[in-house]
Short mmCIF file of C-alpha atoms in Angstrom, two decimals:
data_model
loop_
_atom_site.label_atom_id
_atom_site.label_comp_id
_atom_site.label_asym_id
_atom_site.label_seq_id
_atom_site.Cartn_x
_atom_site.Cartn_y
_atom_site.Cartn_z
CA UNK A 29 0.00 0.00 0.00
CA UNK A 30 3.08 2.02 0.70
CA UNK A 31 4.96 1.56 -2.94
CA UNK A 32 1.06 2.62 -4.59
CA UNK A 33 0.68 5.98 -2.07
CA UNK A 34 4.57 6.81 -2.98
CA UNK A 35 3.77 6.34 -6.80
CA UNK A 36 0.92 8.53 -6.55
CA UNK A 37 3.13 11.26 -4.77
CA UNK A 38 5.61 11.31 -7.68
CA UNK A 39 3.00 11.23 -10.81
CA UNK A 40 0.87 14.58 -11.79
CA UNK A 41 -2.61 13.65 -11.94
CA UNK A 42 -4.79 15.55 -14.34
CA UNK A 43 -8.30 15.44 -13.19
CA UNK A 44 -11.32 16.08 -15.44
CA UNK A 45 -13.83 18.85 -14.61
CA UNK A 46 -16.44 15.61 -14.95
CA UNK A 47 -14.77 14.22 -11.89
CA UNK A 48 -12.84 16.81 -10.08
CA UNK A 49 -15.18 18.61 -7.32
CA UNK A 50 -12.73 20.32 -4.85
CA UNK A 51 -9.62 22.03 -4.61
CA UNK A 52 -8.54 19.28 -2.26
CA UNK A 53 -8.24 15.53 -2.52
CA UNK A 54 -8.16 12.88 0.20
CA UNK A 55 -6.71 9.44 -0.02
CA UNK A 56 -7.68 7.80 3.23
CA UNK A 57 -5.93 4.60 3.52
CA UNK A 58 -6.90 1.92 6.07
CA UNK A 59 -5.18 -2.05 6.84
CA UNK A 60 -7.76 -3.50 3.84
CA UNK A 61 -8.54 -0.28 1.95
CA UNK A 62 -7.71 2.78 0.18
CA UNK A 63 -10.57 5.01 -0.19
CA UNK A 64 -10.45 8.10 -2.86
CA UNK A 65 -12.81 10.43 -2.90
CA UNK A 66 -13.74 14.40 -3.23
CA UNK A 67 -15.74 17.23 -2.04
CA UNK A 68 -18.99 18.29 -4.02
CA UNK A 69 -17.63 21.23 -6.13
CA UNK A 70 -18.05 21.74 -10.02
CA UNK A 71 -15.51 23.05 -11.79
CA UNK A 72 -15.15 24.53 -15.22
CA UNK A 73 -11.10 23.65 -15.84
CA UNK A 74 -9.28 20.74 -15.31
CA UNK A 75 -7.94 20.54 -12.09
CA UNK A 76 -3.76 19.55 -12.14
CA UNK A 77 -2.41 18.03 -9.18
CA UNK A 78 0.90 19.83 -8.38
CA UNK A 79 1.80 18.35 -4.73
CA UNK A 80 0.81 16.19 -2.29
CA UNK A 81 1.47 15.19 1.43
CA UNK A 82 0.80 12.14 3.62
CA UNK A 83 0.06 12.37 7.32
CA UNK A 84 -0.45 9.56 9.86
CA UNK A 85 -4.03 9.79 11.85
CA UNK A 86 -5.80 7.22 13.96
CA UNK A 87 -8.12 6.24 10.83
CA UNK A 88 -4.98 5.65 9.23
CA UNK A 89 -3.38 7.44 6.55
CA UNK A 90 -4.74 10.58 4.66
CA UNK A 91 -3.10 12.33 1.39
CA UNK A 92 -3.50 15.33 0.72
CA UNK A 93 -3.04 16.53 -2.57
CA UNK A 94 -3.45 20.58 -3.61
CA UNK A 95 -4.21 21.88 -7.25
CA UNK A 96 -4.12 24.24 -9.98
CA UNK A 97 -6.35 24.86 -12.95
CA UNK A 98 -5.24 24.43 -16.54
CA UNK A 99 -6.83 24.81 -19.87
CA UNK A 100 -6.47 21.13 -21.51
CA UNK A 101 -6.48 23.07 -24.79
CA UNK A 102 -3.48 24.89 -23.57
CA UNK A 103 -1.81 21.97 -22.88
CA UNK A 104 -2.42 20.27 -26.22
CA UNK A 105 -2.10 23.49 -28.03
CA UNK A 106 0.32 23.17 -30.77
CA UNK A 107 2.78 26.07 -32.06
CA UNK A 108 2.21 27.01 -35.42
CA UNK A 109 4.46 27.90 -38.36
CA UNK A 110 4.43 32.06 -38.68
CA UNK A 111 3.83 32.64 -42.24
CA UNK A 112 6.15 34.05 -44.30
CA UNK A 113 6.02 37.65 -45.29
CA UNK A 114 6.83 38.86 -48.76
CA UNK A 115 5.38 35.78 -50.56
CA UNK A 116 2.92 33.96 -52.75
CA UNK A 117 2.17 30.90 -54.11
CA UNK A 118 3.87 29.89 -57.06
CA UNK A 119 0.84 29.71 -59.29
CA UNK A 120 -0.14 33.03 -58.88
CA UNK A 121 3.09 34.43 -59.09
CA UNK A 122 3.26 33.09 -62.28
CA UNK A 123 -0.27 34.11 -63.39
CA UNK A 124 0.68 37.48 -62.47
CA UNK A 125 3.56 36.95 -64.77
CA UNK A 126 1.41 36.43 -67.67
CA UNK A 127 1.71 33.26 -67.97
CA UNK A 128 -0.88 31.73 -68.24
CA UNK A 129 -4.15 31.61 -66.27
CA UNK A 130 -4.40 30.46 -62.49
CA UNK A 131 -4.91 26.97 -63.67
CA UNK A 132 -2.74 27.00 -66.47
CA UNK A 133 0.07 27.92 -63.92
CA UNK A 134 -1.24 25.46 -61.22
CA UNK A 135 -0.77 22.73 -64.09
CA UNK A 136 2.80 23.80 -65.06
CA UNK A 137 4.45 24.35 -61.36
CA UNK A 138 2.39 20.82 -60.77
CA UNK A 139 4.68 19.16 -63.42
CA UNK A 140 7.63 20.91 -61.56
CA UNK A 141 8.86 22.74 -64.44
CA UNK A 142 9.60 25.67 -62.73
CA UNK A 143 13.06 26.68 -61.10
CA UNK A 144 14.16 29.41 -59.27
CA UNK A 145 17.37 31.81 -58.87
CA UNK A 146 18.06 34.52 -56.28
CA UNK A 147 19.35 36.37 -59.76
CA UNK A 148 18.50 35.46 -63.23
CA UNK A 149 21.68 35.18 -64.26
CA UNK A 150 22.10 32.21 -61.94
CA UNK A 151 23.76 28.74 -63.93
CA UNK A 152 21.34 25.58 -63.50
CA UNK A 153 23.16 24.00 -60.80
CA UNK A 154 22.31 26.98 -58.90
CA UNK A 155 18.85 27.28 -59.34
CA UNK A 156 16.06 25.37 -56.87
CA UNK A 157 13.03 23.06 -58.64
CA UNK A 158 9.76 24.70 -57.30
CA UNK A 159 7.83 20.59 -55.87
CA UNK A 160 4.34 22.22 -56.74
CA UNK A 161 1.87 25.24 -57.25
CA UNK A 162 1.24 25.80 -53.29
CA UNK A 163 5.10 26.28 -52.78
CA UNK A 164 5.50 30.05 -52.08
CA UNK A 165 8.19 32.21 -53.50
CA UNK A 166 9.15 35.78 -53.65
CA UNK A 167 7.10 37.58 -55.83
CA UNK A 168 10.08 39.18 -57.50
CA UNK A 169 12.11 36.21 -57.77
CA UNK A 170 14.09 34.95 -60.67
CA UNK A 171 12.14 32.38 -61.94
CA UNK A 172 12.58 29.84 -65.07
CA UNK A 173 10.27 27.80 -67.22
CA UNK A 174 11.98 24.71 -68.19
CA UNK A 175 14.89 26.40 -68.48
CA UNK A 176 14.36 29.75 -69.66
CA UNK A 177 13.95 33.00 -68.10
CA UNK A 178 10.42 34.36 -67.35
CA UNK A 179 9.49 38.13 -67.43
CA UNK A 180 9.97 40.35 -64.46
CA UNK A 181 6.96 40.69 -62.27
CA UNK A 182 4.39 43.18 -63.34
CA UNK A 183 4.20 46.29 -61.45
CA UNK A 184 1.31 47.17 -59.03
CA UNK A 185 0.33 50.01 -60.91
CA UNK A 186 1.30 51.54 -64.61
CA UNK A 187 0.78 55.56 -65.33
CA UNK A 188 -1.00 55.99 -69.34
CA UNK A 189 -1.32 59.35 -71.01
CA UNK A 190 -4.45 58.92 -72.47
CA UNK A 191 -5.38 60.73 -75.79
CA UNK A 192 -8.60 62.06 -76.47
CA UNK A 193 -10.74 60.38 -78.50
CA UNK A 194 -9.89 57.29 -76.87
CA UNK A 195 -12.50 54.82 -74.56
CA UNK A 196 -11.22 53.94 -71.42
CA UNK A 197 -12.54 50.07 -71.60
CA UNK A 198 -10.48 46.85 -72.55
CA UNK A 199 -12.84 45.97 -75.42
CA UNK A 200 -15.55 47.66 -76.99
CA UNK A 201 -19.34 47.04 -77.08
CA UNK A 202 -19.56 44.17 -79.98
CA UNK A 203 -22.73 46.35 -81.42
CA UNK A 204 -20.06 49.22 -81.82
CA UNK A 205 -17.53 47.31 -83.28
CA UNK A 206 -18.26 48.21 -87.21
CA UNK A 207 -17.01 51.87 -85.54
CA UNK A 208 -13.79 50.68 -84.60
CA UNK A 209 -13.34 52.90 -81.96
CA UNK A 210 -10.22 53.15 -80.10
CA UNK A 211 -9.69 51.56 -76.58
CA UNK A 212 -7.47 50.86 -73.92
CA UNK A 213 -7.22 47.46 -74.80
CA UNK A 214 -5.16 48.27 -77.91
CA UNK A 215 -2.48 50.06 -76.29
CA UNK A 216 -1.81 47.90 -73.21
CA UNK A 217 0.73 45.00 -74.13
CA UNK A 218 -0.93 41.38 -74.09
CA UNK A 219 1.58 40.05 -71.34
CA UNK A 220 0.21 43.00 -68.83
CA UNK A 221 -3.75 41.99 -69.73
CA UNK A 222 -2.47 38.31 -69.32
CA UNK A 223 -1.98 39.46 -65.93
CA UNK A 224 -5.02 40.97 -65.43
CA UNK A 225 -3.86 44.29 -65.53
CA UNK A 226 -7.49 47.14 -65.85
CA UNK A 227 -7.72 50.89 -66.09
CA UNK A 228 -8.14 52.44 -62.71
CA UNK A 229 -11.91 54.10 -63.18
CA UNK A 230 -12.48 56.11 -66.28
CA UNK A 231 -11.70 59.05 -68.48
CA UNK A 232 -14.27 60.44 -70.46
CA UNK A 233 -14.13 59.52 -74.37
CA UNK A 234 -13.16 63.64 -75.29
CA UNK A 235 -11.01 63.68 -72.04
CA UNK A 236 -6.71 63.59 -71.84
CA UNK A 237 -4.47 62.55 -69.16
CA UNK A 238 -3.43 60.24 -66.67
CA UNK A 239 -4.86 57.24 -66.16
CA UNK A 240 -3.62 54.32 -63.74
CA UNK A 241 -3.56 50.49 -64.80
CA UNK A 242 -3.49 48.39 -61.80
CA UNK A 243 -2.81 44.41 -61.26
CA UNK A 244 -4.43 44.29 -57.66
CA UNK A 245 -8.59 44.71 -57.53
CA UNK A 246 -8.08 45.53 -54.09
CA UNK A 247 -6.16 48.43 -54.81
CA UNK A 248 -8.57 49.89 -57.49
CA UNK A 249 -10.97 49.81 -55.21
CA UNK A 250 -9.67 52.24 -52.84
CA UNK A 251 -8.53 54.16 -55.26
CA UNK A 252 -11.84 54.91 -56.36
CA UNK A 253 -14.34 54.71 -53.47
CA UNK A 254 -15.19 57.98 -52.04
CA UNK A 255 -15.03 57.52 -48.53
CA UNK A 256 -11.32 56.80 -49.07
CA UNK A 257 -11.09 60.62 -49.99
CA UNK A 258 -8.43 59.70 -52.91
CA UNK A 259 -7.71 63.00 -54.40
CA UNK A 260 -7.99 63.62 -58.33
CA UNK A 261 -6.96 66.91 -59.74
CA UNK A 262 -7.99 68.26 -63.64
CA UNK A 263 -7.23 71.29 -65.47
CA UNK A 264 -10.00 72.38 -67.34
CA UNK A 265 -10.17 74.42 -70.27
CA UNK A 266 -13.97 76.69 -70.08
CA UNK A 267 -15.34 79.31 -72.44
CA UNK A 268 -14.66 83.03 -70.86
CA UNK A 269 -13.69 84.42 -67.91
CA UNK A 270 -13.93 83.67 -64.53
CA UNK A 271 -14.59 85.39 -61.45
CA UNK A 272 -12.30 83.01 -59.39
CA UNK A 273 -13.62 83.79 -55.46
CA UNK A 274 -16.94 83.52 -56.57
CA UNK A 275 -16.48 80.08 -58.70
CA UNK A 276 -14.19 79.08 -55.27
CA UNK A 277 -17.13 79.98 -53.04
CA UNK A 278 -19.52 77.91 -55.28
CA UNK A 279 -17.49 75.17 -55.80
CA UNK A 280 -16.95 74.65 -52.13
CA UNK A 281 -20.66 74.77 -50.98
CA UNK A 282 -21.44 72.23 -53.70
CA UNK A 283 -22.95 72.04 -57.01
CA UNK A 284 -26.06 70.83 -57.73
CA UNK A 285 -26.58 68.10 -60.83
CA UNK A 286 -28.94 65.27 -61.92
CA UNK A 287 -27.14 62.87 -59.82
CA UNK A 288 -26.78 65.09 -56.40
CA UNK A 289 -24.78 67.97 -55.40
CA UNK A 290 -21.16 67.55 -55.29
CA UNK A 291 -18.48 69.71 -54.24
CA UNK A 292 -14.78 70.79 -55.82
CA UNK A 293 -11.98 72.78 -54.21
CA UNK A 294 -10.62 75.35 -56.93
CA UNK A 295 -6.55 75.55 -56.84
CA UNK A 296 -6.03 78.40 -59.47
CA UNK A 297 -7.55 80.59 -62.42
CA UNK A 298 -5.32 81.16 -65.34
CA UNK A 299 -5.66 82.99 -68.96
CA UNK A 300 -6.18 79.84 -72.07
CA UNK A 301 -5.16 80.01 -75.19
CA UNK A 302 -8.37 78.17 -75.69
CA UNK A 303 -8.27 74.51 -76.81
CA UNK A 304 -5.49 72.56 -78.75
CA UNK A 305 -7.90 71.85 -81.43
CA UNK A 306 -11.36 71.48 -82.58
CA UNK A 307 -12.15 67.85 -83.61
CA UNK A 308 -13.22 66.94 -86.61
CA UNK A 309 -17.48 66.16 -86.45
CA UNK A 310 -16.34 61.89 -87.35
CA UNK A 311 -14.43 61.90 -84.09
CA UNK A 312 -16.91 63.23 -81.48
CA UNK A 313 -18.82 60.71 -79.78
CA UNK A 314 -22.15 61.83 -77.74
CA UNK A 315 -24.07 59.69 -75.63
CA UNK A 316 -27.77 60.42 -76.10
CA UNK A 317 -28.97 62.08 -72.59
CA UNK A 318 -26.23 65.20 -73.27
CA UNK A 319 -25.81 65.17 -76.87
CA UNK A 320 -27.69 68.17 -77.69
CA UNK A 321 -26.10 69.66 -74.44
CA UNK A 322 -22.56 69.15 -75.08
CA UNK A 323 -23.09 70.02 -79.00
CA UNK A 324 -24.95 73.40 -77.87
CA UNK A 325 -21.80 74.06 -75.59
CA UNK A 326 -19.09 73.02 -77.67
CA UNK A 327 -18.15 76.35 -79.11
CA UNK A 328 -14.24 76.84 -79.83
CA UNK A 329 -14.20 80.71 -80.68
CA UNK A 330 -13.60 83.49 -78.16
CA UNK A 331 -12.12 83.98 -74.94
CA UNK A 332 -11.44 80.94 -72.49
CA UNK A 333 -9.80 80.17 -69.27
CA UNK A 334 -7.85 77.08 -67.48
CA UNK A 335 -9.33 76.31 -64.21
CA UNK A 336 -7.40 73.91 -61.99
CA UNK A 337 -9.53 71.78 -59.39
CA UNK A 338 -9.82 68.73 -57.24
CA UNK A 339 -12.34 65.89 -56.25
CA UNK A 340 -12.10 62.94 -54.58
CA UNK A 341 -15.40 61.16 -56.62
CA UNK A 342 -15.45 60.46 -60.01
CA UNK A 343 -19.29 60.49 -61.13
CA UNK A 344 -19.82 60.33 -65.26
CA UNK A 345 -18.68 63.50 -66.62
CA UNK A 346 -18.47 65.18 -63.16
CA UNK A 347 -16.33 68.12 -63.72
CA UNK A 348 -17.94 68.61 -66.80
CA UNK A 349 -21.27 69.26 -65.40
CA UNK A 350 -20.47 71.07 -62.33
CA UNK A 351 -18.39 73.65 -64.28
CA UNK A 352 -21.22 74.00 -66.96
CA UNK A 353 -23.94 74.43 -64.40
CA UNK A 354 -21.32 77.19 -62.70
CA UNK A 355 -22.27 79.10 -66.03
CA UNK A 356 -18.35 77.61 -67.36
CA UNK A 357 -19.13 75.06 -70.34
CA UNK A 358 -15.77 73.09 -70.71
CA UNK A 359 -14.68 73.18 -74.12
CA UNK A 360 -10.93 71.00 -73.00
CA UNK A 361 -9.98 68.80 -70.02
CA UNK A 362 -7.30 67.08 -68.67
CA UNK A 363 -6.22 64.90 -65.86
CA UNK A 364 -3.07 65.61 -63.84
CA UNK A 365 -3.11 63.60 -60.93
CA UNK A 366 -4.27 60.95 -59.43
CA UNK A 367 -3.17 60.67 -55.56
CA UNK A 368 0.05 61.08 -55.23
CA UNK A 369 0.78 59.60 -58.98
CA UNK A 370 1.21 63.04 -61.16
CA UNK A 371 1.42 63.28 -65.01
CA UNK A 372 4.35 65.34 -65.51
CA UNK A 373 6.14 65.92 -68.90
CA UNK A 374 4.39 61.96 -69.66
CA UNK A 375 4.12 62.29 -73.51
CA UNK A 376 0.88 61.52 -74.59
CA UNK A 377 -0.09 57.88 -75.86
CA UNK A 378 2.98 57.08 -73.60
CA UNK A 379 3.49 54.81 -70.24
CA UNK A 380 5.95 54.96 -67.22
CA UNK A 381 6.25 53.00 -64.19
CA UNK A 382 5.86 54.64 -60.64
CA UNK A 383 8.72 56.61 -59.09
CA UNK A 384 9.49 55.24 -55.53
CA UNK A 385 7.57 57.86 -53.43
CA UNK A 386 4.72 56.45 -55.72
CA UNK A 387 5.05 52.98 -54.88
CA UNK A 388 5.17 53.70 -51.48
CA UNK A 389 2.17 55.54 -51.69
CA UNK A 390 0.17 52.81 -53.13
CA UNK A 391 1.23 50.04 -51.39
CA UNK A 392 -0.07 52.23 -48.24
CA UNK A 393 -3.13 51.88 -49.51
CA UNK A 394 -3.37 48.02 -49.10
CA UNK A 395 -2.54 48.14 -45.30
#
């Protein structure tokens, strides 16, 4: 009886809430028995037994044991791997690369033909064999398909002069197509809309400037929602001239349109040449709500003026209407900025990546 009361003393006992009812155990032991029982208390966490003590009575011999509590899913608990920052998946990496789609790539890292280099000059025996499509890998990392060198990684956002006359979709309405209208998705190269690369909201069809392309959804979208307070800033050319307090004043307490009243803050005033040209009638394009609006206001002679202003929402031909119902019909406009992305000396029809400040900037936006 001795040898089991000593083995008890040297094991921790972990007691289930079911059966443990006490802080306090007692072992009384007597000539013919050993008797184990406990006092009438539910608990709600196992119960561990950390020490215990025997003392000699009349009865015979008691053990007292005391306890502490401990989460049993504490002590099962697991630690588990911290994920690595700074990489993706191998399939999308490569989708992103253009190439192929998602399942294209998960089908070509699955038949491990895929290696990759800290640098892409790297010989073969340096180079690592990517096992499958969930291995993850830098997103900028020198990567080769069977052997040869895969683009770069595309950036997270491109910066397009847009020229007028141009539609800011990817494709063109199929019932339009006898028109052939320009669009976006003849200037941006195939390996970037393999990506999944998409203009960054709209530019009106008659409107210049910057517009973004971006690879990341996420991003577009707070680029563009309003209650992210994105800043977009236009120089517009409008017929006459303007009283620049009072269009300041007026632009501030908001303008009133079809679609609600919106609200502009006016940077500047300046003296216009007027507009770089009057298009020919074959280019225009008017959608059939405003056409006789815009035609009626469309008038290149006389006196003009560049007004330069900002607004963080980009409702269909916005600027447009706010300026025209300011008693300034907008005969030119052009976008200069977009956040913290400007346009610069950009050449029209022409594309740049993002300076560093720029980058920075966006990738901000994703935290």
């Amino acid at each position: 009886m001795k040898a089991i009361i000593s083995t008890m003393l040297s094991t921790m006992f972990l007691l289930r809430p079911s059966y443990v009812r006490g802080l306090s155990t007692f072992a009384s032991c007597s000539s013919s028995r050993c008797l184990l029982r406990t006092a009438p208390t539910q608990l709600s966490r196992p119960y561990v037994v950390t020490s215990a003590a025997i003392t000699k009575t009349n009865g015979g011999v008691v053990m007292s044991m005391s306890s502490s509590t401990s989460s049993s899913s504490e002590t099962r608990k697991k630690k588990t791997p911290k994920k690595k920052k700074g990489v993706q998946r191998i399939d999308k990496v490569l989708a992103d690369r253009g190439v192929g789609t998602r399942s294209q790539t998960f089908e070509i890292a699955k038949a491990k033909r895929i290696t990759m280099a800290s640098h892409p000059d790297a010989p073969h025996e340096e180079r690592t064999r990517i096992k499958g499509p969930k291995e993850k890998v830098p997103p900028d990392a020198a990567l080769f398909l069977d052997g040869n060198l895969l683009p770069s990684a595309a950036p997270l956002l491109l910066v397009y002069h847009k020229p007028k006359f141009v539609l800011s979709v990817m494709e063109d309405d199929k019932k339009y197509k006898d028109q052939e209208r320009k669009h976006l998705g003849q200037v941006l190269s195939a390996r970037y809309k393999r990506c999944g690369m998409h203009p960054v909201g709209r530019l009106d069809y008659d409107t210049t400037g910057l517009i973004l392309f971006s690879l990341e959804g996420k991003l577009t979208q707070r680029l563009l929602h309003p209650k992210r307070g994105v800043e977009k800033e236009y120089v517009a050319t409008v017929q006459g001239k303007v009283d620049e307090e009072k269009l300041k004043q007026t632009l501030s307490d908001g303008v009133e349109t079809t679609d609600g009243t919106f609200s502009a803050q006016l940077l500047e005033v300046t003296p216009s040449d007027g507009p770089a040209s009057a298009p020919a009638d074959d280019e225009m394009l008017w959608d059939e709500e405003s056409s006789t609006e815009d035609r009626a206001q469309m008038d290149y002679s006389g006196e003009h003026s560049d007004v330069r202003l900002i607004v963080t929402e980009g409702k269909y031909r916005m600027v447009r209407r706010i300026l025209a119902n300011c008693g300034h019909p907008v005969v030119e406009l052009r976008r200069e900025r977009h956040g913290k992305v400007t346009l610069g000396d950009l050449a029209v029809g022409e594309f740049r990546d993002l300076k560093d400040e720029e980058i920075e900037w966006a990738e901000s936006l994703l935290k």
